[in-house]
Short mmCIF file of N, CA and C in Angstrom, two decimals:
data_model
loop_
_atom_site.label_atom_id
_atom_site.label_comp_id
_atom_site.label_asym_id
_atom_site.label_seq_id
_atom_site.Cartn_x
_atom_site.Cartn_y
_atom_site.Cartn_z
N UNK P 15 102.48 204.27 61.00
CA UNK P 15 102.04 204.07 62.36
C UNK P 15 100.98 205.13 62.67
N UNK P 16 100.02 204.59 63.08
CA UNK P 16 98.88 205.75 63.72
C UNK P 16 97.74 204.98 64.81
N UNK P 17 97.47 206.04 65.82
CA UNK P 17 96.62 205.64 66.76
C UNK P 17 95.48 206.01 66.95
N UNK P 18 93.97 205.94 67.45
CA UNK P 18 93.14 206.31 67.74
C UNK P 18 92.60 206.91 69.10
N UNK P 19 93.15 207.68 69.15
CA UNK P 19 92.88 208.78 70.92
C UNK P 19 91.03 209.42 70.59
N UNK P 20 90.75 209.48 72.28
CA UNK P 20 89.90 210.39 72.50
C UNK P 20 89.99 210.95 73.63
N UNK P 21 89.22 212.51 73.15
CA UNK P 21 89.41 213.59 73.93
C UNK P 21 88.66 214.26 73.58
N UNK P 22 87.46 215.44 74.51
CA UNK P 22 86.27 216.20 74.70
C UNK P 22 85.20 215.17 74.06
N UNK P 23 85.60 213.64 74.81
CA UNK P 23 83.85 212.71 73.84
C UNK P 23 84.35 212.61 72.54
N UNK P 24 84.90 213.00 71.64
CA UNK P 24 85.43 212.61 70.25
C UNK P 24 86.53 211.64 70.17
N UNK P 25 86.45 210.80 68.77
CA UNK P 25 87.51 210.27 68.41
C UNK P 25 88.51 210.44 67.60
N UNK P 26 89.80 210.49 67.83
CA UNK P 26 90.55 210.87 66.62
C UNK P 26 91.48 210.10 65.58
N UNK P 27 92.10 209.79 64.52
CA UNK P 27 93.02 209.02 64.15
C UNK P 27 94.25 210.27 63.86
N UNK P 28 95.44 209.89 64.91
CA UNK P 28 96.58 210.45 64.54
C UNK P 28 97.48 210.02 64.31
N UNK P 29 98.67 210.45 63.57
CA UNK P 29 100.14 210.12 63.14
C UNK P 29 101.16 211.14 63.48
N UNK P 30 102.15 210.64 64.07
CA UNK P 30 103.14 211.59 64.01
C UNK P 30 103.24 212.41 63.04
N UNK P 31 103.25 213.85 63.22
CA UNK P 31 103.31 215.31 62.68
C UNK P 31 102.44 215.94 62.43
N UNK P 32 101.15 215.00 62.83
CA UNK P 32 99.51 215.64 62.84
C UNK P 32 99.44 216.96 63.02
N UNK P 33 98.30 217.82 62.49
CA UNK P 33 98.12 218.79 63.26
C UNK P 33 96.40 218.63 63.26
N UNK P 34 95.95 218.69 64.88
CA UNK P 34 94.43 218.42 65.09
C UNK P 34 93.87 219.75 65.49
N UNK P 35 92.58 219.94 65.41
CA UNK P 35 92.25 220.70 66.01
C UNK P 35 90.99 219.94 66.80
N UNK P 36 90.92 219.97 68.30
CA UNK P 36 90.04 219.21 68.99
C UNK P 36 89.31 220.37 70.23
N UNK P 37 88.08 219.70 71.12
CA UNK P 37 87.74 220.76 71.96
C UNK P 37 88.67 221.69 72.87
N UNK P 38 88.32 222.81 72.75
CA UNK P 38 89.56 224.06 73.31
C UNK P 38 89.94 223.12 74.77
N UNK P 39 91.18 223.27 75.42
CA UNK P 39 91.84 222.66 76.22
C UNK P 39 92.56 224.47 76.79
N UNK P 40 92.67 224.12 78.27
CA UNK P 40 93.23 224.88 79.42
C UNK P 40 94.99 225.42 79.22
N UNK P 41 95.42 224.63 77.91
CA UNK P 41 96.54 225.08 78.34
C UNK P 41 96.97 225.75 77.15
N UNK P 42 98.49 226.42 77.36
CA UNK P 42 99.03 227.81 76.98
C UNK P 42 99.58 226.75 75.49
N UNK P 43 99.74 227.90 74.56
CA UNK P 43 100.24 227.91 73.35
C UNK P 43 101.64 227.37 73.49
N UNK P 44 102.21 226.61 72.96
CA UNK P 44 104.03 226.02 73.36
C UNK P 44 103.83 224.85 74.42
N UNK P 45 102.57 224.79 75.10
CA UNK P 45 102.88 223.39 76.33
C UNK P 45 102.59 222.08 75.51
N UNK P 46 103.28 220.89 76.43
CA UNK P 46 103.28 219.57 75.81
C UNK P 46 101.96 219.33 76.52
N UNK P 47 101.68 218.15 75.64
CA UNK P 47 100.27 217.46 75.99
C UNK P 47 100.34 216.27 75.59
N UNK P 48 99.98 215.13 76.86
CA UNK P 48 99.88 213.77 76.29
C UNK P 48 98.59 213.17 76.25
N UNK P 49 98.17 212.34 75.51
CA UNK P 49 96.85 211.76 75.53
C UNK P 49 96.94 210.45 75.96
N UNK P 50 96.51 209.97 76.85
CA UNK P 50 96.54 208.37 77.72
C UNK P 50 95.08 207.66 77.10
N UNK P 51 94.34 207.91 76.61
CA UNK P 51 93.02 207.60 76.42
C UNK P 51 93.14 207.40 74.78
N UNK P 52 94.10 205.99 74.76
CA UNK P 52 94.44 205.57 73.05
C UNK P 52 94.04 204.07 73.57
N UNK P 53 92.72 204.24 72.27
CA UNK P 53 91.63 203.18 71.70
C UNK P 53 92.59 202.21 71.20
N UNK P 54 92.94 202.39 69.94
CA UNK P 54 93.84 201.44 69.05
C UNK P 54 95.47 202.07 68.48
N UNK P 55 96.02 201.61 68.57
CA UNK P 55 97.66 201.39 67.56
C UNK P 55 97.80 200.62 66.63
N UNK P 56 98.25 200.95 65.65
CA UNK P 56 99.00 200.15 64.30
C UNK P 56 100.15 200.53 63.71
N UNK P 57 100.78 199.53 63.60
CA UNK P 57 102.27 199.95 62.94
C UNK P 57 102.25 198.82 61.46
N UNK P 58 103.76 198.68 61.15
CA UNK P 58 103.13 198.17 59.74
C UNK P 58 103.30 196.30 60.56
N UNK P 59 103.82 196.38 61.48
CA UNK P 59 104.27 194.96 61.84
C UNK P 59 103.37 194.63 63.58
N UNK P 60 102.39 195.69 63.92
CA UNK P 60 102.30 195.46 65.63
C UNK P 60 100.80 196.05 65.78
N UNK P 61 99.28 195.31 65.90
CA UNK P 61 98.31 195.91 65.78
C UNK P 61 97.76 195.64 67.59
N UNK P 62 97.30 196.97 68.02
CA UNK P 62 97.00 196.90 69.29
C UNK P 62 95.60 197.14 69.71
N UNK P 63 94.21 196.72 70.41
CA UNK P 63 93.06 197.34 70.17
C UNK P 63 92.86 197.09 71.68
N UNK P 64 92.50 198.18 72.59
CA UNK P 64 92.01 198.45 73.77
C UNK P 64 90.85 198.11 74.22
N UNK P 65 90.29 197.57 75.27
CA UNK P 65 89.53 197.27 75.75
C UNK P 65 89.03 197.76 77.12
N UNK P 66 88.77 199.32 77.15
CA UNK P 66 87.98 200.34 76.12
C UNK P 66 89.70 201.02 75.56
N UNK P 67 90.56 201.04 77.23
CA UNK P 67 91.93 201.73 76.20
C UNK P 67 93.01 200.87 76.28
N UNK P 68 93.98 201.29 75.82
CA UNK P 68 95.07 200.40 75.75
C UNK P 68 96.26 200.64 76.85
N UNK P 69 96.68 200.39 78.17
CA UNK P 69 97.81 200.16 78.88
C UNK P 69 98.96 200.68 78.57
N UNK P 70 99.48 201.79 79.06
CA UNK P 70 100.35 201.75 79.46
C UNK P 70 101.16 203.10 77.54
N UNK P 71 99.58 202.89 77.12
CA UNK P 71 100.17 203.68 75.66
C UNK P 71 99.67 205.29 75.65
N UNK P 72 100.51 205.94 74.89
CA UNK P 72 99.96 207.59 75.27
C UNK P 72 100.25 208.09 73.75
N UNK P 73 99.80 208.91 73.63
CA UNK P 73 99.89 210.36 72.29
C UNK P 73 101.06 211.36 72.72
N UNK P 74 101.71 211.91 72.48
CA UNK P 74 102.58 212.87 73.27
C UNK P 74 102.74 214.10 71.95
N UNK P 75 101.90 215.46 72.26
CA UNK P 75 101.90 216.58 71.37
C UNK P 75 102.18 217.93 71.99
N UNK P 76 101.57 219.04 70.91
CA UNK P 76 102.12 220.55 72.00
C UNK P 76 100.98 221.14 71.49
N UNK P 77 100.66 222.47 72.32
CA UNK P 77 99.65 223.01 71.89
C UNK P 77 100.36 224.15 70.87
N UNK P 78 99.51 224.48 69.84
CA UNK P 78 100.20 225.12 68.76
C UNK P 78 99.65 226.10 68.94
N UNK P 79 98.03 226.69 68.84
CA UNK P 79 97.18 227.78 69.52
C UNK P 79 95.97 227.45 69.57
N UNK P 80 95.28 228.63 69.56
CA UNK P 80 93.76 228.54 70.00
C UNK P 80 92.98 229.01 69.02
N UNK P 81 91.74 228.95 68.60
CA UNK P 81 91.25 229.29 67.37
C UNK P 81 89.83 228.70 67.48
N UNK P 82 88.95 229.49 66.61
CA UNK P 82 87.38 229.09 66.40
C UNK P 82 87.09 228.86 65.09
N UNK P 83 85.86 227.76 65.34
CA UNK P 83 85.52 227.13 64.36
C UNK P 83 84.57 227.90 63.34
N UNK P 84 84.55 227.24 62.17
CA UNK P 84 83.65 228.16 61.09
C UNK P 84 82.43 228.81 61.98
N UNK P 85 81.90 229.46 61.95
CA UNK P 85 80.57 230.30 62.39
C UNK P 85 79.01 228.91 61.68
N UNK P 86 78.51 228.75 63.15
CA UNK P 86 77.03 227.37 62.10
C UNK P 86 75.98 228.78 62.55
N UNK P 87 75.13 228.76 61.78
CA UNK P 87 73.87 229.17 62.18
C UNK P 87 72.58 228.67 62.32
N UNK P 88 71.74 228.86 63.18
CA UNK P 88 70.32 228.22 63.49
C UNK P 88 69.22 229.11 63.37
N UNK P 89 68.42 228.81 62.56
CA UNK P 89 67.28 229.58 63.01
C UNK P 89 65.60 228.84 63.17
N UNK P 90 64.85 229.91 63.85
CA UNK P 90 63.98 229.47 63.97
C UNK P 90 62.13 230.76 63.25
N UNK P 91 61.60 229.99 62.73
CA UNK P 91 60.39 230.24 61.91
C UNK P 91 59.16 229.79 62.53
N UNK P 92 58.29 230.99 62.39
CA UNK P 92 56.84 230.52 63.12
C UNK P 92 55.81 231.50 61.82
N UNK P 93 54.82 230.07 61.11
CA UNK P 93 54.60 230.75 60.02
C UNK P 93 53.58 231.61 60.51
N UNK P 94 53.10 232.88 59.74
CA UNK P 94 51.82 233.46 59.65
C UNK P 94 52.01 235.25 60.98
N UNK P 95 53.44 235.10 61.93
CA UNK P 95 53.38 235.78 63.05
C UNK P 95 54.26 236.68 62.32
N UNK P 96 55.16 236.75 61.79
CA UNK P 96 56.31 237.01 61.16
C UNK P 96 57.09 236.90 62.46
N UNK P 97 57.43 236.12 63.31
CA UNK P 97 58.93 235.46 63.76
C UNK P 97 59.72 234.94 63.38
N UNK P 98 60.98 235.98 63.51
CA UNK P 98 61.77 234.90 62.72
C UNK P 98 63.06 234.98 63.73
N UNK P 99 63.79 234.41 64.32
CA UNK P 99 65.03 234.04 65.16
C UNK P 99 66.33 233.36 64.26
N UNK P 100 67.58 233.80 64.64
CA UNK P 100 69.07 233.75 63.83
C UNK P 100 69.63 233.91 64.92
N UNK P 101 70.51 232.54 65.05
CA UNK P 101 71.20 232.63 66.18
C UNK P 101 72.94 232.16 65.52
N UNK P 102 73.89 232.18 65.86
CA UNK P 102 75.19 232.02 65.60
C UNK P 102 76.20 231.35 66.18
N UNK P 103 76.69 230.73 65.93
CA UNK P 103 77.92 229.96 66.87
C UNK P 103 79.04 229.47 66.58
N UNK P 104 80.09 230.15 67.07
CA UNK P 104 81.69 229.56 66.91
C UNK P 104 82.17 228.92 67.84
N UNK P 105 82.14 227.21 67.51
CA UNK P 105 82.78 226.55 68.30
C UNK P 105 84.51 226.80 69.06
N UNK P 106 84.85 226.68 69.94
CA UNK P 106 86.33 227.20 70.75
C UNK P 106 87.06 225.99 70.24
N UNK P 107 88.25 226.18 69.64
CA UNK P 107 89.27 224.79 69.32
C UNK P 107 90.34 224.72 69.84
N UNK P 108 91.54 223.98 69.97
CA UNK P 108 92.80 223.96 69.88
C UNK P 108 93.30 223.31 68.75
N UNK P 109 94.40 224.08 68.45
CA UNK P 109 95.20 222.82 67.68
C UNK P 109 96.84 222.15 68.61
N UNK P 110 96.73 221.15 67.96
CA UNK P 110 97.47 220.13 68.90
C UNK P 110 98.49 219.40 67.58
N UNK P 111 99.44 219.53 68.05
CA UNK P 111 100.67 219.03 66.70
C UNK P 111 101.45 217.84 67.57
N UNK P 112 101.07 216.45 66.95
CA UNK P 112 101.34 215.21 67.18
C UNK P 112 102.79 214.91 67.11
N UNK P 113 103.49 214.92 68.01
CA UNK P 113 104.81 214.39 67.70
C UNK P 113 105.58 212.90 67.90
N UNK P 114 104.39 212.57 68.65
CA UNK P 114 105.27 210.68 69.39
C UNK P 114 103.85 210.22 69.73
N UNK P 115 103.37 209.03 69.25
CA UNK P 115 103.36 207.49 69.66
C UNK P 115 103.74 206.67 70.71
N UNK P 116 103.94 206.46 71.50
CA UNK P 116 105.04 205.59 72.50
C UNK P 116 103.75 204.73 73.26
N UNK P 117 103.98 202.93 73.19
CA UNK P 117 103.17 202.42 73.90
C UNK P 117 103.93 201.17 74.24
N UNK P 118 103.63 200.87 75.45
CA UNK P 118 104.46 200.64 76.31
C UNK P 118 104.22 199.11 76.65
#
């Protein structure tokens, strides 16, 4: 069984016991979190596809902690001046540990 949620503009495919890491979210390390904004469901016998979501179905997880993403870097080059610019960035994450499915 697994569903397709989105959350921060992304899409995800989860299964019970997931562990995601998605855009950093407001809440504390140990709180539950449900996701209402599930695209599609499948089980091995029950296929569900939303139109954009699906009724009445949710994700139900906890927040596990908080954490940043690999370091990307950008830079920028201007030939002949010697400019040269390096800039850095660690995206903010959560991780989120999937425990229930339930659609209704």
């Amino acid at each position: 069984m697994y569903a397709v949620i989105e959350t921060g503009g992304k899409q995800y495919k989860v299964e019970p016991g997931d562990v995601i890491e998605i855009e950093r979210l407001n809440d504390a390390p140990g709180e539950p979190i449900e996701f209402d904004r599930v695209l599609f469901y499948s089980s091995d016998d029950d296929v569900r596809t939303g139109t954009p979501v699906l009724e009445g179905a949710r994700v139900i997880g906890s927040v596990v902690d908080h954490t940043l993403d690999a370091k990307k870097m950008s830079a920028t080059y201007k030939r002949r001046t010697g400019y040269r610019r390096k800039k850095g960035h660690r995206q903010k994450l959560t991780r989120v540990a999937i425990s229930k499915i339930a659609v209704g």
